[in-house]
Amino acid sequence: MANGFKVVIPARYGSTRLPGKPLLDINGKPMIQHVVERALESVAEEVVVATDDQRIADVCAPLGVRAILTQQHHRTGTDRVAEVIARCGWSDDTVVVNLQGDEPCMPAALLDQVAGNLAALDRTGMATLACPIRDGAELFDPHVVKVVTNAAGFALYFSRAPIPWHRDEFLGKTAALPSSFGFLRHIGLYAYRAAFLKRYVEMDAAPLELAESLEQLRVLWHGERIHVGLAVEQPGPGVDTRDDLSRVAAILSKI
């Protein structure tokens, strides 16, 4: 567990599929409030919401966290986090966790874990988490991002395709997952050292990143390392669709 890390929650109003997504009601609270509450349950020393809309900032004001209005033009939440780091003047060795604003079911223990993993690693700028894949439908779902690592736990590749490709089993269209390998689902939770993130946003977009629509591939393309830890808890679903809202409401009602 790491003490002294920061959490930045990028929350954009203009979602294509769900406009105003951070303000959508879940069990009587706007979604961004649930996300902030998860962050405050961690041991982070500070939580900041990075948003492009005053309405989101207004919701955060009574929650005990700072909301920073960032520039409108940012293409990704990562760019929004980098702006917060620059504006807050955080030191280069500060560990910053990027908790996406549509993850109201992310366990606080995972924020502590990913920050602690990064803090324990020298010469590594970025860390993330993964969890086991249990069935073939999940493995072959292009909306589920898969990751493979080396023996030391650093990412070799992320993909929407099933990786690694088990030639004999998959060509034979076997329904069961091969038992000889533990397939991993990537969890979209990141920790960065501030100095690394400043470099990252200056890197050119990578062909692999554009092909897979996975910005973390930019890091690997440019020869940097990403540590991948095995999550100590299974995260709940994020919110991308109206159907997700119902599932998340049911989960949060039990917390």
Short mmCIF file of C-alpha atoms in Angstrom, two decimals:
data_model
loop_
_atom_site.label_atom_id
_atom_site.label_comp_id
_atom_site.label_asym_id
_atom_site.label_seq_id
_atom_site.Cartn_x
_atom_site.Cartn_y
_atom_site.Cartn_z
CA MET A 1 0.00 0.00 0.00
CA ALA A 2 1.31 3.43 -0.93
CA ASN A 3 0.84 6.57 1.11
CA GLY A 4 1.18 10.00 -0.38
CA PHE A 5 -0.23 9.41 -3.84
CA LYS A 6 -2.77 11.60 -5.63
CA VAL A 7 -5.94 10.57 -7.47
CA VAL A 8 -7.11 12.52 -10.50
CA ILE A 9 -10.57 11.75 -11.89
CA PRO A 10 -11.03 12.96 -15.48
CA ALA A 11 -14.75 13.62 -16.05
CA ARG A 12 -15.88 14.90 -19.45
CA TYR A 13 -19.42 16.16 -19.95
CA GLY A 14 -19.65 15.55 -23.69
CA SER A 15 -19.77 11.76 -23.93
CA THR A 16 -20.89 10.62 -27.37
CA ARG A 17 -23.06 7.72 -26.18
CA LEU A 18 -24.19 9.21 -22.87
CA PRO A 19 -24.11 13.03 -22.93
CA GLY A 20 -23.61 14.45 -19.45
CA LYS A 21 -22.53 11.01 -18.23
CA PRO A 22 -20.80 12.14 -15.00
CA LEU A 23 -24.07 13.76 -13.85
CA LEU A 24 -26.36 10.80 -14.58
CA ASP A 25 -28.29 9.67 -11.52
CA ILE A 26 -27.37 6.39 -9.83
CA ASN A 27 -29.41 5.62 -6.72
CA GLY A 28 -30.06 9.28 -5.98
CA LYS A 29 -26.50 10.55 -6.56
CA PRO A 30 -24.73 11.77 -9.70
CA MET A 31 -22.25 9.21 -11.00
CA ILE A 32 -19.26 11.48 -10.37
CA GLN A 33 -20.14 11.52 -6.67
CA HIS A 34 -19.93 7.72 -6.50
CA VAL A 35 -16.54 7.82 -8.22
CA VAL A 36 -15.27 10.49 -5.82
CA GLU A 37 -16.47 8.39 -2.87
CA ARG A 38 -14.47 5.40 -4.14
CA ALA A 39 -11.37 7.60 -4.39
CA LEU A 40 -11.89 9.00 -0.88
CA GLU A 41 -12.07 5.43 0.47
CA SER A 42 -8.45 4.93 -0.65
CA VAL A 43 -5.41 6.14 1.29
CA ALA A 44 -4.67 8.87 -1.29
CA GLU A 45 -3.54 12.16 0.22
CA GLU A 46 -5.49 14.22 -2.32
CA VAL A 47 -8.32 13.70 -4.83
CA VAL A 48 -8.85 16.07 -7.74
CA VAL A 49 -11.60 16.02 -10.37
CA ALA A 50 -10.46 17.24 -13.80
CA THR A 51 -13.46 18.35 -15.83
CA ASP A 52 -14.45 20.43 -18.83
CA ASP A 53 -17.78 21.56 -17.39
CA GLN A 54 -18.76 23.85 -14.53
CA ARG A 55 -21.82 21.74 -13.70
CA ILE A 56 -19.57 18.80 -12.81
CA ALA A 57 -17.32 21.07 -10.76
CA ASP A 58 -20.35 22.38 -8.86
CA VAL A 59 -21.37 18.84 -7.87
CA CYS A 60 -17.86 18.17 -6.53
CA ALA A 61 -17.65 21.36 -4.43
CA PRO A 62 -19.44 19.95 -1.33
CA LEU A 63 -17.67 16.56 -1.54
CA GLY A 64 -14.38 17.70 -0.04
CA VAL A 65 -12.35 17.42 -3.23
CA ARG A 66 -10.91 20.01 -5.58
CA ALA A 67 -12.37 20.33 -9.08
CA ILE A 68 -10.20 21.90 -11.78
CA LEU A 69 -11.71 23.17 -15.02
CA THR A 70 -9.38 21.91 -17.72
CA GLN A 71 -9.13 22.89 -21.36
CA GLN A 72 -11.88 21.78 -23.73
CA HIS A 73 -9.69 20.38 -26.50
CA HIS A 74 -8.20 17.35 -24.71
CA ARG A 75 -8.57 14.16 -26.73
CA THR A 76 -8.20 11.78 -23.77
CA GLY A 77 -8.59 11.69 -20.03
CA THR A 78 -4.84 11.13 -19.77
CA ASP A 79 -4.23 14.54 -21.34
CA ARG A 80 -6.61 16.03 -18.78
CA VAL A 81 -4.66 14.38 -15.93
CA ALA A 82 -1.40 15.77 -17.33
CA GLU A 83 -2.84 19.28 -17.33
CA VAL A 84 -3.78 18.90 -13.65
CA ILE A 85 -0.25 17.77 -12.78
CA ALA A 86 1.22 20.81 -14.51
CA ARG A 87 -1.23 23.27 -12.97
CA CYS A 88 -0.84 21.87 -9.46
CA GLY A 89 2.96 21.90 -9.71
CA TRP A 90 3.36 18.38 -8.36
CA SER A 91 6.93 17.12 -8.17
CA ASP A 92 8.27 14.75 -10.81
CA ASP A 93 8.30 11.77 -8.44
CA THR A 94 4.65 12.19 -7.38
CA VAL A 95 2.59 9.04 -7.96
CA VAL A 96 -0.72 9.91 -9.62
CA VAL A 97 -3.60 7.45 -10.08
CA ASN A 98 -5.94 8.05 -13.02
CA LEU A 99 -9.41 6.90 -11.95
CA GLN A 100 -11.79 7.29 -14.86
CA GLY A 101 -14.95 9.25 -14.16
CA ASP A 102 -17.23 6.42 -15.33
CA GLU A 103 -15.94 3.81 -12.83
CA PRO A 104 -18.25 4.13 -9.79
CA CYS A 105 -17.65 0.49 -8.81
CA MET A 106 -13.85 0.57 -8.75
CA PRO A 107 -12.72 -0.79 -5.34
CA ALA A 108 -10.57 1.61 -3.36
CA ALA A 109 -8.21 -1.28 -2.64
CA LEU A 110 -7.21 -1.30 -6.31
CA LEU A 111 -6.28 2.38 -6.21
CA ASP A 112 -4.04 1.67 -3.23
CA GLN A 113 -2.61 -1.40 -4.96
CA VAL A 114 -1.69 0.18 -8.28
CA ALA A 115 -0.14 3.20 -6.54
CA GLY A 116 1.83 0.92 -4.20
CA ASN A 117 3.04 -1.25 -7.07
CA LEU A 118 4.42 1.77 -8.93
CA ALA A 119 5.97 3.32 -5.83
CA ALA A 120 7.91 0.09 -5.22
CA LEU A 121 9.44 0.06 -8.70
CA ASP A 122 12.49 2.06 -9.67
CA ARG A 123 12.91 3.28 -13.25
CA THR A 124 9.28 2.55 -14.08
CA GLY A 125 6.88 5.35 -14.98
CA MET A 126 3.55 3.58 -15.28
CA ALA A 127 1.60 0.73 -13.67
CA THR A 128 -1.79 -0.86 -14.19
CA LEU A 129 -3.78 -3.96 -13.16
CA ALA A 130 -5.36 -7.04 -14.69
CA CYS A 131 -7.64 -9.87 -13.59
CA PRO A 132 -8.16 -13.44 -14.82
CA ILE A 133 -10.45 -14.19 -17.76
CA ARG A 134 -12.79 -17.03 -16.90
CA ASP A 135 -14.65 -17.83 -20.14
CA GLY A 136 -14.28 -17.83 -23.90
CA ALA A 137 -16.97 -15.22 -24.52
CA GLU A 138 -14.96 -12.68 -22.52
CA LEU A 139 -11.70 -13.64 -24.22
CA PHE A 140 -13.11 -13.17 -27.73
CA ASP A 141 -15.09 -10.01 -26.92
CA PRO A 142 -13.38 -7.04 -28.68
CA HIS A 143 -14.70 -4.70 -25.98
CA VAL A 144 -12.59 -6.59 -23.42
CA VAL A 145 -8.95 -5.55 -23.54
CA LYS A 146 -6.48 -8.37 -23.02
CA VAL A 147 -2.85 -8.12 -21.85
CA VAL A 148 0.15 -10.44 -21.85
CA THR A 149 3.17 -9.87 -19.63
CA ASN A 150 6.72 -11.09 -19.31
CA ALA A 151 8.06 -13.11 -16.37
CA ALA A 152 8.71 -9.93 -14.37
CA GLY A 153 5.13 -8.68 -14.75
CA PHE A 154 5.73 -6.02 -17.38
CA ALA A 155 3.37 -5.69 -20.33
CA LEU A 156 4.38 -7.22 -23.65
CA TYR A 157 1.21 -6.22 -25.48
CA PHE A 158 -2.41 -5.13 -25.04
CA SER A 159 -5.07 -6.10 -27.57
CA ARG A 160 -8.78 -6.35 -28.25
CA ALA A 161 -8.01 -9.70 -29.89
CA PRO A 162 -7.58 -12.91 -27.86
CA ILE A 163 -3.92 -13.04 -26.85
CA PRO A 164 -1.93 -15.17 -26.78
CA TRP A 165 -3.42 -17.09 -29.71
CA HIS A 166 -3.46 -20.80 -28.82
CA ARG A 167 -2.96 -22.25 -32.27
CA ASP A 168 -4.14 -25.82 -31.85
CA GLU A 169 -7.06 -25.16 -29.49
CA PHE A 170 -8.43 -22.07 -31.20
CA LEU A 171 -8.14 -23.42 -34.73
CA GLY A 172 -10.10 -26.42 -33.50
CA LYS A 173 -12.75 -24.01 -32.16
CA THR A 174 -12.62 -25.55 -28.71
CA ALA A 175 -15.19 -23.91 -26.44
CA ALA A 176 -13.18 -24.31 -23.25
CA LEU A 177 -10.24 -22.04 -22.48
CA PRO A 178 -6.84 -23.76 -22.65
CA SER A 179 -5.78 -24.66 -19.12
CA SER A 180 -2.09 -24.19 -19.85
CA PHE A 181 -2.23 -20.39 -19.75
CA GLY A 182 -3.88 -17.77 -17.54
CA PHE A 183 -5.52 -15.20 -19.82
CA LEU A 184 -5.69 -11.67 -18.40
CA ARG A 185 -8.25 -8.91 -18.77
CA HIS A 186 -6.80 -5.43 -18.51
CA ILE A 187 -8.37 -3.10 -15.93
CA GLY A 188 -8.40 0.52 -17.08
CA LEU A 189 -6.83 1.92 -13.92
CA TYR A 190 -3.40 3.55 -14.15
CA ALA A 191 -0.73 4.97 -11.89
CA TYR A 192 1.95 7.27 -13.27
CA ARG A 193 4.96 9.11 -11.99
CA ALA A 194 4.34 12.75 -12.80
CA ALA A 195 7.56 13.08 -14.78
CA PHE A 196 6.61 10.13 -16.97
CA LEU A 197 3.16 11.50 -17.76
CA LYS A 198 4.68 14.80 -18.82
CA ARG A 199 6.79 12.83 -21.33
CA TYR A 200 3.92 10.64 -22.41
CA VAL A 201 1.67 13.45 -23.63
CA GLU A 202 4.54 14.73 -25.79
CA MET A 203 5.02 11.34 -27.49
CA ASP A 204 3.74 10.87 -31.02
CA ALA A 205 0.67 8.64 -31.37
CA ALA A 206 1.73 5.12 -32.35
CA PRO A 207 0.40 3.05 -35.28
CA LEU A 208 -0.45 0.21 -32.88
CA GLU A 209 -2.36 2.63 -30.64
CA LEU A 210 -4.42 3.89 -33.56
CA ALA A 211 -5.09 0.40 -34.92
CA GLU A 212 -6.34 -1.02 -31.61
CA SER A 213 -7.70 2.28 -30.20
CA LEU A 214 -5.67 1.66 -27.03
CA GLU A 215 -3.58 4.61 -25.90
CA GLN A 216 -1.41 2.51 -23.57
CA LEU A 217 0.20 0.98 -26.67
CA ARG A 218 1.90 4.34 -27.26
CA VAL A 219 3.99 3.64 -24.16
CA LEU A 220 5.21 0.25 -25.41
CA TRP A 221 5.78 1.58 -28.94
CA HIS A 222 8.17 4.20 -27.58
CA GLY A 223 10.12 1.66 -25.54
CA GLU A 224 8.77 2.46 -22.07
CA ARG A 225 7.63 -0.12 -19.50
CA ILE A 226 4.21 -0.70 -17.95
CA HIS A 227 3.98 -2.88 -14.85
CA VAL A 228 0.86 -5.06 -14.68
CA GLY A 229 -0.23 -6.31 -11.25
CA LEU A 230 -2.82 -8.99 -10.59
CA ALA A 231 -5.78 -7.20 -8.96
CA VAL A 232 -6.47 -8.08 -5.35
CA GLU A 233 -10.20 -7.60 -5.96
CA GLN A 234 -12.50 -8.01 -8.94
CA PRO A 235 -13.64 -4.56 -10.13
CA GLY A 236 -17.27 -3.85 -10.92
CA PRO A 237 -18.41 -2.63 -14.34
CA GLY A 238 -17.86 0.83 -15.73
CA VAL A 239 -20.63 2.86 -17.36
CA ASP A 240 -20.67 3.12 -21.15
CA THR A 241 -24.36 2.50 -21.93
CA ARG A 242 -27.81 2.90 -20.37
CA ASP A 243 -27.82 -0.83 -19.63
CA ASP A 244 -24.60 -0.39 -17.65
CA LEU A 245 -26.37 2.16 -15.46
CA SER A 246 -28.89 -0.45 -14.30
CA ARG A 247 -26.19 -3.00 -13.52
CA VAL A 248 -24.10 -0.48 -11.62
CA ALA A 249 -27.13 0.77 -9.64
CA ALA A 250 -27.84 -2.79 -8.49
CA ILE A 251 -24.21 -3.29 -7.36
CA LEU A 252 -23.97 0.04 -5.54
CA SER A 253 -27.24 -0.54 -3.73
CA LYS A 254 -25.51 -3.39 -1.88
CA ILE A 255 -22.45 -1.38 -0.84
#
